[in-house]
CSV table of C-alpha atoms in Angstrom, one decimal:
chain,number,residue,atom,x,y,z
A,1,MET,CA,15.3,1.4,23.4
A,2,THR,CA,14.7,2.5,19.5
A,3,THR,CA,15.1,6.1,18.2
A,4,LEU,CA,12.0,7.6,16.2
A,5,TYR,CA,12.6,11.1,14.4
A,6,PHE,CA,9.6,12.2,14.3
A,7,VAL,CA,8.9,14.7,11.5
A,8,ARG,CA,6.0,17.3,10.5
A,9,HIS,CA,4.7,16.8,7.0
A,10,GLY,CA,5.7,20.1,4.9
A,11,GLU,CA,3.2,22.5,4.4
A,12,SER,CA,-0.2,21.9,2.5
A,13,GLU,CA,-2.7,23.8,1.2
A,14,ALA,CA,-5.3,23.8,4.9
A,15,ASN,CA,-2.4,25.0,6.4
A,16,ALA,CA,-1.5,27.5,4.6
A,17,ALA,CA,-5.2,28.5,4.4
A,18,HIS,CA,-5.8,28.5,8.1
A,19,ARG,CA,-7.8,25.3,7.9
A,20,PHE,CA,-8.4,22.1,10.2
A,21,SER,CA,-7.7,19.3,7.7
A,22,GLY,CA,-7.7,16.4,10.3
A,23,ARG,CA,-8.4,13.0,8.0
A,24,SER,CA,-8.9,15.0,4.7
A,25,ASP,CA,-6.0,15.1,2.4
A,26,SER,CA,-5.0,18.6,1.5
A,27,PRO,CA,-1.9,18.2,-0.5
A,28,LEU,CA,1.1,19.3,-0.5
A,29,THR,CA,1.7,23.0,-1.2
A,30,GLU,CA,4.7,24.6,-3.5
A,31,ARG,CA,6.4,25.6,0.1
A,32,GLY,CA,5.4,22.6,1.3
A,33,ARG,CA,7.2,20.6,-1.3
A,34,ARG,CA,10.1,22.9,-1.1
A,35,GLN,CA,10.1,22.2,2.6
A,36,THR,CA,10.6,18.3,2.1
A,37,LEU,CA,13.7,19.4,0.2
A,38,ALA,CA,14.6,21.4,3.4
A,39,VAL,CA,14.9,18.2,6.1
A,40,ALA,CA,15.6,15.6,3.7
A,41,GLU,CA,18.8,17.8,3.4
A,42,ALA,CA,19.1,18.4,7.0
A,43,LEU,CA,18.8,14.7,7.4
A,44,ARG,CA,20.9,13.3,4.5
A,45,GLU,CA,24.1,11.8,7.5
A,46,THR,CA,21.9,10.8,9.9
A,47,PRO,CA,20.9,6.8,8.8
A,48,PHE,CA,17.1,5.1,9.0
A,49,ASP,CA,16.5,1.1,9.0
A,50,ARG,CA,13.8,2.3,7.8
A,51,VAL,CA,10.7,4.7,6.7
A,52,VAL,CA,7.0,4.8,7.8
A,53,ALA,CA,4.5,7.4,7.1
A,54,THR,CA,0.8,8.1,6.9
A,55,PRO,CA,-1.6,6.8,4.0
A,56,LEU,CA,-2.7,10.5,4.0
A,57,SER,CA,-0.2,12.5,0.6
A,58,ARG,CA,0.6,15.7,2.3
A,59,SER,CA,3.0,12.8,5.5
A,60,LEU,CA,3.4,10.2,1.9
A,61,ASP,CA,4.4,12.9,-0.3
A,62,THR,CA,6.8,13.7,2.8
A,63,ALA,CA,8.1,10.7,3.2
A,64,LEU,CA,8.9,10.0,-1.0
A,65,ALA,CA,10.5,13.1,-1.4
A,66,ILE,CA,13.1,12.4,2.2
A,67,ALA,CA,14.0,8.0,1.0
A,68,ARG,CA,13.6,8.7,-2.8
A,69,GLU,CA,17.5,9.8,-2.3
A,70,ARG,CA,18.0,7.0,-0.2
A,71,ARG,CA,15.9,4.5,-2.1
A,72,MET,CA,14.8,3.4,0.8
A,73,PRO,CA,11.3,1.6,0.4
A,74,VAL,CA,8.3,3.9,2.9
A,75,GLU,CA,5.8,1.7,4.6
A,76,MET,CA,2.0,3.2,5.9
A,77,GLU,CA,1.2,3.3,9.3
A,78,ARG,CA,-2.4,4.3,10.0
A,79,ASP,CA,-2.1,4.1,13.5
A,80,LEU,CA,-0.1,7.8,13.0
A,81,ILE,CA,-3.0,9.6,11.1
A,82,GLU,CA,-4.1,13.0,12.1
A,83,ILE,CA,-6.6,13.2,14.9
A,84,ASP,CA,-10.3,13.2,13.3
A,85,VAL,CA,-11.5,16.4,14.1
A,86,GLY,CA,-15.2,15.2,12.9
A,87,GLU,CA,-17.8,18.1,12.2
A,88,ARG,CA,-15.1,21.0,12.3
A,89,THR,CA,-12.6,19.7,9.4
A,90,GLY,CA,-12.3,22.6,7.1
A,91,ALA,CA,-13.0,24.9,10.0
A,92,THR,CA,-10.4,28.1,10.4
A,93,PHE,CA,-9.2,28.2,13.0
A,94,ASP,CA,-9.8,31.5,14.1
A,95,GLU,CA,-13.5,29.9,13.6
A,96,VAL,CA,-12.6,27.5,16.4
A,97,ARG,CA,-10.5,29.3,19.0
A,98,GLY,CA,-13.9,31.7,19.5
A,99,LEU,CA,-15.9,28.3,20.3
A,100,PRO,CA,-16.7,28.0,23.9
A,101,ASP,CA,-15.0,24.1,24.8
A,102,TRP,CA,-12.2,26.0,23.0
A,103,LYS,CA,-9.3,24.9,25.3
A,104,ASP,CA,-5.2,27.2,25.3
A,105,ASP,CA,-3.5,24.2,26.7
A,106,GLY,CA,-5.6,20.9,26.4
A,107,PHE,CA,-7.0,18.6,24.3
A,108,VAL,CA,-11.1,19.3,22.8
A,109,ALA,CA,-12.5,16.3,21.1
A,110,TRP,CA,-15.2,17.8,18.4
A,111,PRO,CA,-18.3,16.4,17.8
A,112,GLY,CA,-17.8,13.7,15.7
A,113,GLY,CA,-14.1,13.7,16.2
A,114,GLU,CA,-11.8,11.7,18.4
A,115,THR,CA,-10.6,11.5,22.2
A,116,LEU,CA,-7.8,11.9,23.5
A,117,GLU,CA,-7.8,8.2,24.8
A,118,ARG,CA,-8.6,7.1,21.4
A,119,VAL,CA,-5.5,8.4,19.8
A,120,LEU,CA,-3.1,8.2,22.5
A,121,GLU,CA,-3.9,4.3,22.3
A,122,ARG,CA,-3.0,3.8,18.5
A,123,GLY,CA,-0.6,6.1,18.9
A,124,LEU,CA,1.0,4.3,21.3
A,125,ARG,CA,0.4,1.0,19.7
A,126,ALA,CA,2.1,2.5,16.3
A,127,VAL,CA,5.1,3.5,18.3
A,128,ARG,CA,5.2,0.2,20.8
A,129,ARG,CA,5.4,-2.1,17.1
A,130,LEU,CA,8.3,0.2,15.9
A,131,ALA,CA,9.6,-0.7,18.8
A,132,ARG,CA,9.2,-4.5,18.9
A,133,GLU,CA,9.8,-4.9,15.7
A,134,LEU,CA,13.4,-2.6,15.4
A,135,PRO,CA,15.3,-2.8,19.0
A,136,ASP,CA,17.8,-0.4,18.8
A,137,GLY,CA,17.2,1.1,15.5
A,138,THR,CA,16.2,4.3,14.1
A,139,VAL,CA,13.3,5.1,12.1
A,140,LEU,CA,11.8,8.3,10.6
A,141,VAL,CA,8.1,8.7,11.2
A,142,ILE,CA,6.8,11.3,8.9
A,143,GLY,CA,3.2,12.5,10.2
A,144,HIS,CA,1.2,15.2,11.8
A,145,GLY,CA,0.9,17.5,14.2
A,146,GLY,CA,-1.1,16.3,16.2
A,147,VAL,CA,-0.5,13.5,16.9
A,148,THR,CA,3.5,14.3,17.5
A,149,ARG,CA,1.9,16.4,20.1
A,150,ILE,CA,0.1,14.6,21.8
A,151,LEU,CA,2.9,11.7,21.7
A,152,VAL,CA,4.8,14.1,22.8
A,153,SER,CA,2.7,15.6,26.1
A,154,HIS,CA,2.6,11.8,27.0
A,155,PHE,CA,6.4,11.1,27.4
A,156,LEU,CA,6.9,14.1,28.8
A,157,GLY,CA,4.5,12.8,31.5
A,158,ILE,CA,2.3,16.1,31.5
A,159,LEU,CA,-1.0,14.6,29.3
A,160,PRO,CA,-3.9,15.8,29.6
A,161,ARG,CA,-1.9,18.9,29.5
A,162,LEU,CA,-0.4,19.5,25.7
A,163,ASP,CA,3.1,20.7,25.7
A,164,ARG,CA,2.6,23.7,23.0
A,165,SER,CA,6.3,24.8,21.6
A,166,PRO,CA,5.5,25.9,17.9
A,167,ALA,CA,5.9,22.9,15.8
A,168,THR,CA,6.2,23.9,11.5
A,169,ASN,CA,6.0,22.2,9.0
A,170,THR,CA,9.1,20.0,8.6
A,171,ASN,CA,9.8,20.1,12.7
A,172,VAL,CA,11.6,17.6,13.7
A,173,THR,CA,11.5,15.4,16.9
A,174,MET,CA,13.7,13.1,18.2
A,175,ILE,CA,12.0,10.0,21.0
A,176,VAL,CA,13.8,7.1,21.9
A,177,THR,CA,11.9,4.7,23.6
A,178,ASP,CA,11.3,0.8,24.5
A,179,GLY,CA,7.8,1.2,23.6
A,180,ASP,CA,6.1,2.1,27.1
A,181,ARG,CA,9.3,4.1,28.6
A,182,GLY,CA,10.8,7.0,26.5
A,183,ARG,CA,12.2,10.6,26.5
A,184,VAL,CA,12.4,13.7,24.6
A,185,GLU,CA,15.4,14.4,23.3
A,186,ARG,CA,14.7,16.8,20.2
A,187,LEU,CA,11.7,19.4,20.1
A,188,PHE,CA,9.9,20.3,17.5
A,189,GLU,CA,13.2,21.6,15.5
A,190,SER,CA,12.3,23.8,12.3
A,191,ALA,CA,15.9,25.5,12.1
A,192,HIS,CA,16.7,24.1,8.8
A,193,VAL,CA,13.4,25.2,7.4
A,194,ALA,CA,14.2,28.8,8.6
A,195,GLU,CA,18.5,28.8,6.8
A,196,ARG,CA,17.3,27.2,3.5
A,197,LEU,CA,13.6,28.6,2.9
A,198,PRO,CA,14.0,32.6,1.5
């Protein structure tokens, strides 16, 4: 079984503005950079065999902050990039929640965006690849809230419903998997942020 630590990136400019960024490249805020240091400290004693991130700068910069002191390279994992929200890119959370097809506990495929099936397919492809390449290893995955929530919901067996537990920036989720079967052992943990940031 492979242990995957999924860490959401630090706060981005879009997060701070309460906007859906999707695939757009929204950089970390100053608070987001402090959050990356807090999660790096929280994971200091956890050994990782590999560190992977998506190509978006908010993910990559978070990964680099953690990997730098470990003197580990950061590998790209494009299949875990954030959900393409199509025409809703840049919309505020309040604007989107007011739309007729909004669901509180389900996935919405916005015009021009990805479907749940597509996101799950590519997310699981990445998980299976990591499990195959590093059986019995531990991988740090710096990713995005939407994709991680879908993977968590899959391994909890509740899809198409989504787990809606609060998930702050730089939260930590741990999934142990053989690539097909898996169990969620830590879910959106974020005490390290509250403890280390004012």
